Coordinates of C-alpha atoms in Angstrom, one line a residue:
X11 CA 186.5 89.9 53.7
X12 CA 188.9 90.9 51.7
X13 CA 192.2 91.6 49.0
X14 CA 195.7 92.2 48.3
X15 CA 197.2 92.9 45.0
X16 CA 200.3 92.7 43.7
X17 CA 199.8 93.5 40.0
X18 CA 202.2 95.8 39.7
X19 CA 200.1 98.4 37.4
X20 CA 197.4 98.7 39.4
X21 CA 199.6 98.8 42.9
X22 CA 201.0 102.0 41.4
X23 CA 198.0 103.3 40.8
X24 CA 196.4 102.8 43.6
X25 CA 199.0 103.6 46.0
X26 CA 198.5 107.3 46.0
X27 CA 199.6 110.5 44.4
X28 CA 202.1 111.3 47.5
X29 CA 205.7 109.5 47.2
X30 CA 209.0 109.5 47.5
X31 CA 210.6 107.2 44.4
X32 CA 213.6 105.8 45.3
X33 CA 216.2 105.5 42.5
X34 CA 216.8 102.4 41.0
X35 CA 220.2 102.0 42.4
X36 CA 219.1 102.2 45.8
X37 CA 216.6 99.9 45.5
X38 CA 218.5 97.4 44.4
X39 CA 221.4 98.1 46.9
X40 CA 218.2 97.1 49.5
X41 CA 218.4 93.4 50.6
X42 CA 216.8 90.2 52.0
X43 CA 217.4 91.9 55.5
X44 CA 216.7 95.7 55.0
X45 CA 213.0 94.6 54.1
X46 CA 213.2 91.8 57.5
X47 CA 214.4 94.9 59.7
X48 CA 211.6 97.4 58.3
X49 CA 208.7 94.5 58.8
X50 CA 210.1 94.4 62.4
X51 CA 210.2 98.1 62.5
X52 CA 206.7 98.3 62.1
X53 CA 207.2 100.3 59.0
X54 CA 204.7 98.4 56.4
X55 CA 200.7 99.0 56.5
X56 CA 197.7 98.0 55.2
X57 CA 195.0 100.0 52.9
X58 CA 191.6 98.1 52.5
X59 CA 189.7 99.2 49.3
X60 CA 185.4 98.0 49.8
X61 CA 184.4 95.7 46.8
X62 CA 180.5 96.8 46.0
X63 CA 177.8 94.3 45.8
X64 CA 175.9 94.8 42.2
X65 CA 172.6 93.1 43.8
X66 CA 172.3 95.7 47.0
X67 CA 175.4 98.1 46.5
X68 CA 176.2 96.8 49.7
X69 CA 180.3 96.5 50.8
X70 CA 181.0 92.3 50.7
X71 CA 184.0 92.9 50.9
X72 CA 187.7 94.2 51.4
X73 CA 191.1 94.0 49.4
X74 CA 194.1 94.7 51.4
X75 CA 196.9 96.6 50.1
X76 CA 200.3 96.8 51.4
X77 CA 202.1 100.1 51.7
X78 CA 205.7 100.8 52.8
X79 CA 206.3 104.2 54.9
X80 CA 210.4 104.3 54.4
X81 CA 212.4 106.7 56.8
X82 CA 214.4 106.9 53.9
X83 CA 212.7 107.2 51.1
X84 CA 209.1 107.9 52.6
X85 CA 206.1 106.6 50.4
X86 CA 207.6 103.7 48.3
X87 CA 205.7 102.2 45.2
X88 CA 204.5 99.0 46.3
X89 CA 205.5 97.5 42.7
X90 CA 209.2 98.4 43.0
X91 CA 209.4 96.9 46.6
X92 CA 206.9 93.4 45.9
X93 CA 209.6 93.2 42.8
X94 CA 212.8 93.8 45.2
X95 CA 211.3 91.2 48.0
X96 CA 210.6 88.4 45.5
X97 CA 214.1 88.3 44.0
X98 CA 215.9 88.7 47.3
X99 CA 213.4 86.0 48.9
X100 CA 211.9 88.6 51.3
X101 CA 208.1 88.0 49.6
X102 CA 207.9 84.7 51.6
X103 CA 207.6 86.8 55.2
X104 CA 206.2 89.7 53.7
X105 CA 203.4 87.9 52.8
X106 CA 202.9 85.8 55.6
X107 CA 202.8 89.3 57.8
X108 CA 200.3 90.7 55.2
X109 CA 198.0 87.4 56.1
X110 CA 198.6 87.8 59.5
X111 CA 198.2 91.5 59.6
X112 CA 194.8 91.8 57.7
X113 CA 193.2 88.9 59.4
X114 CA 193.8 90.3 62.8
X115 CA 191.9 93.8 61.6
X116 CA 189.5 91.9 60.3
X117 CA 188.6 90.4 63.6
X118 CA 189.2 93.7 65.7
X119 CA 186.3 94.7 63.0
X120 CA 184.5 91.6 63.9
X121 CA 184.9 92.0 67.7
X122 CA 183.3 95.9 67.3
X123 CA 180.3 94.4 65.9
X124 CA 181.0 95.6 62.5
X125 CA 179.4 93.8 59.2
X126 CA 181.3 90.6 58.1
X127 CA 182.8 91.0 54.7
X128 CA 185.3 89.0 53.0
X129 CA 188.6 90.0 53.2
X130 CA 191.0 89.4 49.8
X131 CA 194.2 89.0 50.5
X132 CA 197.5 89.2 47.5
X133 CA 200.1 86.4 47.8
X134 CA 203.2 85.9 45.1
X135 CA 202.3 82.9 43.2
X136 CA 205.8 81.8 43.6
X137 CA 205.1 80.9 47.4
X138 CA 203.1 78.1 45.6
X139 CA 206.1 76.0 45.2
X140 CA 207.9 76.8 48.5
X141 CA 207.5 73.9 50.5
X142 CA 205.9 74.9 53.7
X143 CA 204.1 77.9 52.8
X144 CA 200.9 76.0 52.9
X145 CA 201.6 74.8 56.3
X146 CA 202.5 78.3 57.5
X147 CA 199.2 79.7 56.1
X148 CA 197.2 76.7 57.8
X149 CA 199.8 77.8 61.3
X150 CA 198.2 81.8 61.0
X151 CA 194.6 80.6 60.1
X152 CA 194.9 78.7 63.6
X153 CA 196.6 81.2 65.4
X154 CA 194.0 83.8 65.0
X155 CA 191.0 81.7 64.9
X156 CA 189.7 83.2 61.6
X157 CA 187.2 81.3 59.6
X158 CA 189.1 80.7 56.6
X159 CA 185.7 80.8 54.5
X160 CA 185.9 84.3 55.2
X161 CA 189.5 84.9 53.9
X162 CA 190.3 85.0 49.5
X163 CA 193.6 84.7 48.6
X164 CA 194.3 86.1 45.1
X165 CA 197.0 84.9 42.4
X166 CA 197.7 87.6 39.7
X167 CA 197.5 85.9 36.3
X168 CA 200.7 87.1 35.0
X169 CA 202.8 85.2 37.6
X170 CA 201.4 81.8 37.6
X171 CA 204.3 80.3 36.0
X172 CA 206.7 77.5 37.0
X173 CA 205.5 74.4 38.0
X174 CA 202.0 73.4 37.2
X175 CA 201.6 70.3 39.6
X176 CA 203.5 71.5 42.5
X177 CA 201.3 74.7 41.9
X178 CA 198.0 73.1 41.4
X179 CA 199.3 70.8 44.5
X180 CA 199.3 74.0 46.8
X181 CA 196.0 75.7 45.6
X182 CA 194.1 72.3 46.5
X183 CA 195.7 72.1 49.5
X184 CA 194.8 76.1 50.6
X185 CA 191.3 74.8 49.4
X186 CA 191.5 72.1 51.8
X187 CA 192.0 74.7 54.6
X188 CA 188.7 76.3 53.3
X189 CA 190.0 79.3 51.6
X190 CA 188.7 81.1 48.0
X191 CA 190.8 81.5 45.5
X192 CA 190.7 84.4 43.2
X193 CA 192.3 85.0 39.9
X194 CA 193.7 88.7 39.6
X195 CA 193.9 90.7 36.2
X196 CA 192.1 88.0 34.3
X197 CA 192.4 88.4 30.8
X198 CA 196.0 90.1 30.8
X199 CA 198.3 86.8 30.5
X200 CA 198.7 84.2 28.0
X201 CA 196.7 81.4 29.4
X202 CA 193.9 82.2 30.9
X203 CA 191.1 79.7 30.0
X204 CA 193.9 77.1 30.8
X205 CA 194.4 78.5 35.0
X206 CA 190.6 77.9 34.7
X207 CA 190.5 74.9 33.5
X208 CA 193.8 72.9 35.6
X209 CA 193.3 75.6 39.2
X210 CA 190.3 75.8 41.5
X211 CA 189.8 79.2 40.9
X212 CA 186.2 81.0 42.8
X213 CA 186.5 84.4 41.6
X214 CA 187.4 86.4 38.7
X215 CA 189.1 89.7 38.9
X216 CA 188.4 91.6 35.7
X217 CA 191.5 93.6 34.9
X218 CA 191.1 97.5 34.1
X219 CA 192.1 96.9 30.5
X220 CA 188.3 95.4 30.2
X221 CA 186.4 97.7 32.5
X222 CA 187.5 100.7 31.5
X223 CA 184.7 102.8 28.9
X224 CA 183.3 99.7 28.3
X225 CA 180.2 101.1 28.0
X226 CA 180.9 103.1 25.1
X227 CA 183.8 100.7 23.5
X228 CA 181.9 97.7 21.7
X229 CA 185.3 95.9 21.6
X230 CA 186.2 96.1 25.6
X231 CA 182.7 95.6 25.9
X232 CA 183.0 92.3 23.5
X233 CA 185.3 90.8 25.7
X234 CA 183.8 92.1 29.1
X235 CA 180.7 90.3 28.2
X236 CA 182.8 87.4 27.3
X237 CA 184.8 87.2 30.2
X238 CA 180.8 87.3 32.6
X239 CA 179.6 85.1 30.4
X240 CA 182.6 82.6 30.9
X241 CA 182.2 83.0 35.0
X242 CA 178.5 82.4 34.4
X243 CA 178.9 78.9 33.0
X244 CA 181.8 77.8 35.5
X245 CA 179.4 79.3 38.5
X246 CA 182.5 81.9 39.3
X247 CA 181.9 85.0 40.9
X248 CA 183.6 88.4 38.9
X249 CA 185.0 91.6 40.6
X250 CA 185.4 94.3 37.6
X251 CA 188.3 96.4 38.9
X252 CA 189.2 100.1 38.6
X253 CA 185.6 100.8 38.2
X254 CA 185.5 104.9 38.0
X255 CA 182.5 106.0 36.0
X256 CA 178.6 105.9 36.4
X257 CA 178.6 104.4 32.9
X258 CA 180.8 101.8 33.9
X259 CA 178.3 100.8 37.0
X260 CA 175.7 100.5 34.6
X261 CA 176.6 98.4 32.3
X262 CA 178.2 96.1 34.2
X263 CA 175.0 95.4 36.6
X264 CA 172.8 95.2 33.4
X265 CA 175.2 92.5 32.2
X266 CA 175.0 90.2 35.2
X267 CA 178.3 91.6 37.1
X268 CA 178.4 90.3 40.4
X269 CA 180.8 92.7 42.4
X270 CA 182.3 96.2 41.3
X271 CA 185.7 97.9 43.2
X272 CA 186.8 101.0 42.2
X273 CA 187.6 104.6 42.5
X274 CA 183.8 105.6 42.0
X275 CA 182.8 104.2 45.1
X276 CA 185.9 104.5 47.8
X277 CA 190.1 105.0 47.2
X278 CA 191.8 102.4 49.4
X279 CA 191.0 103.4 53.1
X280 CA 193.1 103.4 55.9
X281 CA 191.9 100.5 58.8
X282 CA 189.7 103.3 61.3
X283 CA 188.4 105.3 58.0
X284 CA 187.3 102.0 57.0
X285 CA 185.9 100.8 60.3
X286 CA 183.9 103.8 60.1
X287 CA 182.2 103.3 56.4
X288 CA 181.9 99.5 57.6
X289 CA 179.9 101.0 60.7
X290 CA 177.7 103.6 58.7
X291 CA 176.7 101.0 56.5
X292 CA 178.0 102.8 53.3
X293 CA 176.0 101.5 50.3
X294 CA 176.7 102.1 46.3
X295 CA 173.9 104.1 45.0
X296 CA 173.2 101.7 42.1
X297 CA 171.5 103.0 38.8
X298 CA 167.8 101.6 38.1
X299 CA 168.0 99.1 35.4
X300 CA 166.4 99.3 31.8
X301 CA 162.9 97.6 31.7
X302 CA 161.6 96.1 29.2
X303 CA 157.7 94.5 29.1
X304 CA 157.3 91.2 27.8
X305 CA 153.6 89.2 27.4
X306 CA 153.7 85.5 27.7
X307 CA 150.8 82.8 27.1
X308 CA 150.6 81.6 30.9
X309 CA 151.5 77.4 29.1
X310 CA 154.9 79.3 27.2
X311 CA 158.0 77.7 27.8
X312 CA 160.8 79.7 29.1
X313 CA 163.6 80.2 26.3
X314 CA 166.4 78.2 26.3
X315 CA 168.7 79.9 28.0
X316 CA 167.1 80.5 31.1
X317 CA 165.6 77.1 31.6
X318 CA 167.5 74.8 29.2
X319 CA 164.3 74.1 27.9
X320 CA 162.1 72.9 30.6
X321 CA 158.5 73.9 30.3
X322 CA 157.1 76.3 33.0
X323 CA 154.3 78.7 33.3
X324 CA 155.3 82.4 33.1
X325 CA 152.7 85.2 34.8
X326 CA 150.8 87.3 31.6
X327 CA 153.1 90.1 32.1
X328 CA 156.4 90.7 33.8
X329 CA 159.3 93.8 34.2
X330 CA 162.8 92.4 34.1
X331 CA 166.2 94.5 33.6
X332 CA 167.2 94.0 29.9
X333 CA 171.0 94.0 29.3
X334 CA 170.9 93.3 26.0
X335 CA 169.6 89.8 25.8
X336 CA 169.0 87.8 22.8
X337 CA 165.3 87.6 21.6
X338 CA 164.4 90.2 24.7
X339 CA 165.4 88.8 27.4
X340 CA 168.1 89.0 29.7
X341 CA 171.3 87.3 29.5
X342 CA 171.6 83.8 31.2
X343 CA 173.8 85.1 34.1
X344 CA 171.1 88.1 35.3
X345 CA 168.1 85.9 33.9
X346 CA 168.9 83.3 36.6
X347 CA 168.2 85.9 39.4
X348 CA 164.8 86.3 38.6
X349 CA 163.9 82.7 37.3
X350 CA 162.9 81.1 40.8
X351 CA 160.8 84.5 41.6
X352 CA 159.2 84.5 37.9
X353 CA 158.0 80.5 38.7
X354 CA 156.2 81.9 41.8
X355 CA 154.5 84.2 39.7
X356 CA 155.7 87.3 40.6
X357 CA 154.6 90.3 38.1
X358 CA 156.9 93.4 38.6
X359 CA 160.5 92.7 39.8
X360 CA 162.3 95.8 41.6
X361 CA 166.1 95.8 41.9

């Protein structure tokens, strides 16, 4: 199903073009119980953006994005209000509600008979060290009856700081409950390969910075291809964000991408407009990959870095996508989608 994101860049962005700013003195004359009253007051929503399937173009899933409707000061960017609620200690309840919120759509969608998709939810990384915010996740997942493999909770990169083991303590323990873990606006902190290597982390989220004309800037496209290579080896799924261009799409799905979100396939929608793309089906029109033709002795081995050099017969001749694979063939992480058909001798390959 799907997310919630509390970077505070792309929360601006995405919240809309519509909006009231408050000033900063109001905002910070706002306190631990103004944001308490307007939860109760029914004044926070949720927007869902569809996250695209590079295999099928198929929704998988949802991100859920919070939005604040203020009598007073209307449309409120949701970065200056997530900033305000996690130094007055609001975030903890605004986040459980959030949780709470989107897992009850998700099961309205569920009970209409609509498609399953995974619904990605934003929490503050600082709830990782409060002591029973595990326990009040694990209370909600009971509560509604969810199946928590259905439910991601994401972790923007930038605010996994504090404590490392009380922090790594609480993401095993929300994997114990059978949640995913994602890791939001990878490649924008200061220690990324190290959250990789200490957290259980099972999706990347590729931050903007990296997605954006990377298919006509080698050095964002350097790093892209770094970054899907990376997931490939740790068998992590990737989300490139902010996707908004056709060239975008492309190279991304000719480079192994695994799931696209952007403004080239749907804004954030509100819950019914999105209960009505979930019912139509709505699928990504997804460009036809570069082929390339390739002729084999039938007793050639595979190359190395599809098979790791076991020996296997290949068919005469064969069509695969060619993203701009060494010694042409694909790269390792779209190769390994075609291996197992390849060993059952299967000739042309249509994606």
């Amino acid at each position: 199903m799907s997310q919630l994101t509390y970077s505070l860049t792309k929360q601006s962005r995405l919240a809309g073009k519509r909006r009231v700013e408050p000033t900063q003195g109001s905002l910070e004359q706002l306190t631990k119980s103004d944001l308490l009253l307007a939860i109760e007051r029914g004044e926070f929503t949720l927007a869902y953006q569809p996250q695209v399937s590079l295999m099928n173009g198929k929704i998988v899933g949802v991100e859920a994005l919070l939005r604040w409707n203020s009598p007073s000061f209307g449309q409120v960017n949701p970065g200056k209000f997530i900033r305000l609620a996690e130094a007055n200690g609001a975030i903890e309840r605004l986040d459980l509600w959030v949780l709470k919120a989107a897992i009850l759509a998700a099961r309205g969608w569920e009970a209409k008979g609509l498609p399953r998709v995974r619904l990605s939810i934003n929490f503050s990384a600082r709830e990782l060290v409060v002591p029973d915010f595990v326990a009040n996740v694990a209370e909600i997942l009971a509560e509604t009856g969810v199946e928590p493999e259905q439910i991601e909770l994401e972790l923007t990169e930038t605010y996994l700081i504090g404590d490392d083991r009380a922090t790594l303590s609480s993401l095993k323990r929300l994997k114990a409950l059978g949640l995913s873990l994602a890791l939001d606006d990878f490649g924008t902190g200061y220690a990324s390969l190290q959250y990789l290597k200490q957290f259980p982390f099972d999706t990347l989220k590729i931050d903007r910075a990296f997605v954006a004309q990377v298919d006509i800037n080698s050095s964002t496209a350097l790093f892209a291809l770094s970054i899907l290579e990376l997931a490939a080896k740790l068998k992590i799924r990737t989300v490139a964000e902010g996707v908004e261009t056709a060239g975008e799409l492309a190279w991304f799905g000719q480079q192994g991408g695994d799931i696209i979100q952007g403004y080239l396939f749907a804004q954030p929608l509100p819950e019914t407009e999105l209960e009505q793309w979930l019912a139509a089906e709505r699928i990504l029109s997804l460009p036809q990959p570069k082929l390339i033709k390739w002729e084999r002795m039938m007793t050639r081995k595979f190359p190395p870095h599809l098979t790791d050099g076991k020996t296997d017969a290949l068919p005469k001749t064969g069509m695969l996508p060619y993203p701009n694979g060494r010694d042409g063939f694909p790269s390792r992480s779209t190769a390994k989608k075609f291996v197992t058909w390849l060993r059952q001798g299967v000739t042309t390959l249509v994606c």
